[in-house]
Amino acid sequence: MYKINDYLVYGKDVCKVCDIETQKFNNEDYYLLRPIKNKDLKISAPITDKAKKIRPLITKEEIDNLIKEIPSIEIITTENKFIEAEYKKILQNPTHKDLIRIIKTTYLHNKTRLDNNKKITEKDKIYFEQAEEYLYHELSIVLNLSYEETKQYIIDKVTSLTKK
């Protein structure tokens, strides 16, 4: 059971537990959650999460292991006309590796387009930013860094790994 001020992931959003309350209509306990990316929103989630929407944050050790795997995580090789459907499917219930796959794939698509003097597609831009947001918000809490510092931390670690 989480305590007030703990962080958890609800769905895809990192949330802080603001309160624990008993709902009068069913006499069940609920977490009152506040997503870190939208502090004006409050979510009421049952403590007995039967839908499995609540999970703990990734650990520092898991982050270190994930970073080591980043160079070998495969990109998505679906044809361009089907890529958006693949992104949507992955984002329904993504793992950390899935988010990295989207980030790597969209980054490489965008780089190729820019190298060929073409504009970045809106589709790749949107999914790149969405995958980054889900991943880096969670990692930033665990690493105790800002969102931008977390992005740079990951880039620096991966760069040092690929130089070896």
mmCIF file of C-alpha atoms in Angstrom:
data_model
loop_
_atom_site.group_PDB
_atom_site.id
_atom_site.type_symbol
_atom_site.label_atom_id
_atom_site.label_comp_id
_atom_site.label_asym_id
_atom_site.label_seq_id
_atom_site.Cartn_x
_atom_site.Cartn_y
_atom_site.Cartn_z
ATOM 1 C CA MET A 1 0.000 0.000 0.000
ATOM 2 C CA TYR A 2 1.215 3.474 -0.883
ATOM 3 C CA LYS A 3 1.372 6.303 1.608
ATOM 4 C CA ILE A 4 0.633 10.002 1.246
ATOM 5 C CA ASN A 5 3.444 11.737 -0.726
ATOM 6 C CA ASP A 6 4.525 8.488 -2.413
ATOM 7 C CA TYR A 7 4.806 8.409 -6.190
ATOM 8 C CA LEU A 8 3.309 5.740 -8.423
ATOM 9 C CA VAL A 9 2.296 5.258 -12.030
ATOM 10 C CA TYR A 10 -1.420 5.307 -12.728
ATOM 11 C CA GLY A 11 -2.093 4.251 -16.309
ATOM 12 C CA LYS A 12 0.785 6.046 -18.030
ATOM 13 C CA ASP A 13 0.975 9.051 -15.707
ATOM 14 C CA VAL A 14 3.330 9.507 -12.788
ATOM 15 C CA CYS A 15 1.235 10.632 -9.846
ATOM 16 C CA LYS A 16 1.765 11.707 -6.272
ATOM 17 C CA VAL A 17 -0.510 10.267 -3.607
ATOM 18 C CA CYS A 18 -2.095 13.354 -2.029
ATOM 19 C CA ASP A 19 -4.552 11.635 0.240
ATOM 20 C CA ILE A 20 -6.231 8.347 1.050
ATOM 21 C CA GLU A 21 -9.955 8.513 1.601
ATOM 22 C CA THR A 22 -12.941 6.241 2.032
ATOM 23 C CA GLN A 23 -15.701 6.737 -0.518
ATOM 24 C CA LYS A 24 -19.090 6.988 1.163
ATOM 25 C CA PHE A 25 -21.049 5.349 -1.646
ATOM 26 C CA ASN A 26 -19.179 2.009 -1.514
ATOM 27 C CA ASN A 27 -17.120 2.246 1.684
ATOM 28 C CA GLU A 28 -13.889 1.505 -0.258
ATOM 29 C CA ASP A 29 -10.540 3.201 0.200
ATOM 30 C CA TYR A 30 -9.227 5.323 -2.665
ATOM 31 C CA TYR A 31 -5.979 7.081 -3.432
ATOM 32 C CA LEU A 32 -6.367 10.724 -4.314
ATOM 33 C CA LEU A 33 -3.700 11.182 -6.975
ATOM 34 C CA ARG A 34 -2.213 14.259 -8.601
ATOM 35 C CA PRO A 35 -0.409 13.693 -11.926
ATOM 36 C CA ILE A 36 2.964 15.467 -11.929
ATOM 37 C CA LYS A 37 2.453 16.828 -15.436
ATOM 38 C CA ASN A 38 -0.968 18.298 -14.580
ATOM 39 C CA LYS A 39 -1.084 19.422 -10.969
ATOM 40 C CA ASP A 40 -4.613 20.837 -11.399
ATOM 41 C CA LEU A 41 -6.043 17.381 -12.073
ATOM 42 C CA LYS A 42 -7.030 15.031 -9.254
ATOM 43 C CA ILE A 43 -7.652 11.337 -9.829
ATOM 44 C CA SER A 44 -9.464 9.047 -7.452
ATOM 45 C CA ALA A 45 -8.205 5.460 -7.823
ATOM 46 C CA PRO A 46 -9.293 2.442 -5.796
ATOM 47 C CA ILE A 47 -6.591 1.036 -3.543
ATOM 48 C CA THR A 48 -7.703 -2.435 -4.568
ATOM 49 C CA ASP A 49 -6.748 -1.741 -8.183
ATOM 50 C CA LYS A 50 -8.496 -4.608 -9.951
ATOM 51 C CA ALA A 51 -7.798 -3.073 -13.368
ATOM 52 C CA LYS A 52 -4.033 -3.095 -12.654
ATOM 53 C CA LYS A 53 -3.686 0.568 -13.587
ATOM 54 C CA ILE A 54 -1.423 1.286 -10.602
ATOM 55 C CA ARG A 55 2.198 0.196 -10.562
ATOM 56 C CA PRO A 56 5.301 1.251 -8.650
ATOM 57 C CA LEU A 57 7.905 3.520 -10.204
ATOM 58 C CA ILE A 58 10.906 1.935 -11.879
ATOM 59 C CA THR A 59 13.881 1.568 -9.496
ATOM 60 C CA LYS A 60 17.302 3.173 -9.903
ATOM 61 C CA GLU A 61 18.795 -0.270 -10.545
ATOM 62 C CA GLU A 62 16.191 -0.935 -13.240
ATOM 63 C CA ILE A 63 17.011 2.446 -14.824
ATOM 64 C CA ASP A 64 20.721 1.562 -14.919
ATOM 65 C CA ASN A 65 19.924 -1.788 -16.551
ATOM 66 C CA LEU A 66 17.555 -0.145 -19.024
ATOM 67 C CA ILE A 67 20.195 2.401 -20.029
ATOM 68 C CA LYS A 68 22.685 -0.393 -20.716
ATOM 69 C CA GLU A 69 20.109 -2.033 -22.999
ATOM 70 C CA ILE A 70 19.225 1.108 -24.989
ATOM 71 C CA PRO A 71 21.862 0.619 -27.728
ATOM 72 C CA SER A 72 20.544 -2.888 -28.425
ATOM 73 C CA ILE A 73 16.819 -2.084 -28.271
ATOM 74 C CA GLU A 74 15.429 -2.565 -31.761
ATOM 75 C CA ILE A 75 13.596 0.179 -33.610
ATOM 76 C CA ILE A 76 10.120 -0.357 -35.033
ATOM 77 C CA THR A 77 10.398 -1.611 -38.601
ATOM 78 C CA THR A 78 6.747 -1.360 -39.624
ATOM 79 C CA GLU A 79 6.088 0.240 -43.022
ATOM 80 C CA ASN A 80 5.572 4.010 -42.848
ATOM 81 C CA LYS A 81 1.900 3.788 -43.811
ATOM 82 C CA PHE A 82 1.251 1.532 -40.776
ATOM 83 C CA ILE A 83 3.677 3.127 -38.303
ATOM 84 C CA GLU A 84 1.129 5.370 -36.591
ATOM 85 C CA ALA A 85 -1.137 2.395 -35.864
ATOM 86 C CA GLU A 86 1.889 0.611 -34.375
ATOM 87 C CA TYR A 87 2.720 3.633 -32.180
ATOM 88 C CA LYS A 88 -0.880 3.795 -30.952
ATOM 89 C CA LYS A 89 -0.959 0.073 -30.212
ATOM 90 C CA ILE A 90 2.308 0.254 -28.246
ATOM 91 C CA LEU A 91 1.196 3.322 -26.287
ATOM 92 C CA GLN A 92 -1.953 1.598 -25.022
ATOM 93 C CA ASN A 93 0.121 -0.258 -22.428
ATOM 94 C CA PRO A 94 3.796 0.554 -22.964
ATOM 95 C CA THR A 95 6.812 -0.862 -21.189
ATOM 96 C CA HIS A 96 9.899 1.261 -20.692
ATOM 97 C CA LYS A 97 11.546 -0.580 -23.606
ATOM 98 C CA ASP A 98 8.507 0.142 -25.786
ATOM 99 C CA LEU A 99 8.857 3.856 -25.054
ATOM 100 C CA ILE A 100 12.537 3.707 -25.986
ATOM 101 C CA ARG A 101 11.648 1.883 -29.210
ATOM 102 C CA ILE A 102 9.278 4.721 -30.139
ATOM 103 C CA ILE A 103 11.840 7.376 -29.185
ATOM 104 C CA LYS A 104 14.592 5.695 -31.205
ATOM 105 C CA THR A 105 12.359 5.061 -34.207
ATOM 106 C CA THR A 106 10.917 8.566 -34.394
ATOM 107 C CA TYR A 107 14.324 10.138 -33.738
ATOM 108 C CA LEU A 108 15.865 8.204 -36.636
ATOM 109 C CA HIS A 109 12.911 9.013 -38.937
ATOM 110 C CA ASN A 110 13.263 12.696 -38.084
ATOM 111 C CA LYS A 111 17.053 12.670 -38.500
ATOM 112 C CA THR A 112 16.770 10.998 -41.912
ATOM 113 C CA ARG A 113 14.199 13.539 -43.038
ATOM 114 C CA LEU A 114 16.316 16.469 -41.831
ATOM 115 C CA ASP A 115 19.445 15.015 -43.450
ATOM 116 C CA ASN A 116 17.495 14.947 -46.737
ATOM 117 C CA ASN A 117 16.330 18.558 -46.290
ATOM 118 C CA LYS A 118 12.763 17.509 -45.549
ATOM 119 C CA LYS A 119 10.470 18.600 -42.754
ATOM 120 C CA ILE A 120 9.860 16.415 -39.723
ATOM 121 C CA THR A 121 6.452 14.781 -39.914
ATOM 122 C CA GLU A 122 3.934 15.866 -37.312
ATOM 123 C CA LYS A 123 3.123 12.197 -36.612
ATOM 124 C CA ASP A 124 6.725 11.369 -35.611
ATOM 125 C CA LYS A 125 7.055 14.592 -33.619
ATOM 126 C CA ILE A 126 3.894 13.882 -31.606
ATOM 127 C CA TYR A 127 4.759 10.265 -30.786
ATOM 128 C CA PHE A 128 8.385 11.140 -30.014
ATOM 129 C CA GLU A 129 7.284 13.785 -27.503
ATOM 130 C CA GLN A 130 4.600 11.547 -26.012
ATOM 131 C CA ALA A 131 6.997 8.620 -25.465
ATOM 132 C CA GLU A 132 9.617 10.965 -23.998
ATOM 133 C CA GLU A 133 7.053 12.468 -21.669
ATOM 134 C CA TYR A 134 5.892 9.112 -20.294
ATOM 135 C CA LEU A 135 9.449 7.834 -19.856
ATOM 136 C CA TYR A 136 11.268 10.912 -18.581
ATOM 137 C CA HIS A 137 8.608 12.003 -16.089
ATOM 138 C CA GLU A 138 8.927 8.677 -14.318
ATOM 139 C CA LEU A 139 12.711 8.567 -14.487
ATOM 140 C CA SER A 140 13.023 12.170 -13.292
ATOM 141 C CA ILE A 141 11.222 11.347 -10.020
ATOM 142 C CA VAL A 142 13.432 8.316 -9.362
ATOM 143 C CA LEU A 143 16.655 10.115 -10.316
ATOM 144 C CA ASN A 144 15.605 13.278 -8.458
ATOM 145 C CA LEU A 145 16.356 15.381 -11.533
ATOM 146 C CA SER A 146 14.307 17.800 -13.589
ATOM 147 C CA TYR A 147 12.701 16.567 -16.787
ATOM 148 C CA GLU A 148 15.394 18.222 -18.948
ATOM 149 C CA GLU A 149 18.215 17.018 -16.673
ATOM 150 C CA THR A 150 16.836 13.495 -16.966
ATOM 151 C CA LYS A 151 16.859 13.656 -20.771
ATOM 152 C CA GLN A 152 20.459 14.861 -20.698
ATOM 153 C CA TYR A 153 21.419 12.216 -18.143
ATOM 154 C CA ILE A 154 20.106 9.457 -20.419
ATOM 155 C CA ILE A 155 21.786 10.956 -23.502
ATOM 156 C CA ASP A 156 25.121 11.248 -21.659
ATOM 157 C CA LYS A 157 24.943 7.677 -20.331
ATOM 158 C CA VAL A 158 24.024 6.189 -23.721
ATOM 159 C CA THR A 159 26.719 8.261 -25.455
ATOM 160 C CA SER A 160 29.362 7.011 -23.031
ATOM 161 C CA LEU A 161 28.171 3.427 -23.574
ATOM 162 C CA THR A 162 28.364 3.669 -27.345
ATOM 163 C CA LYS A 163 31.865 5.202 -27.267
ATOM 164 C CA LYS A 164 33.302 2.169 -25.484
#
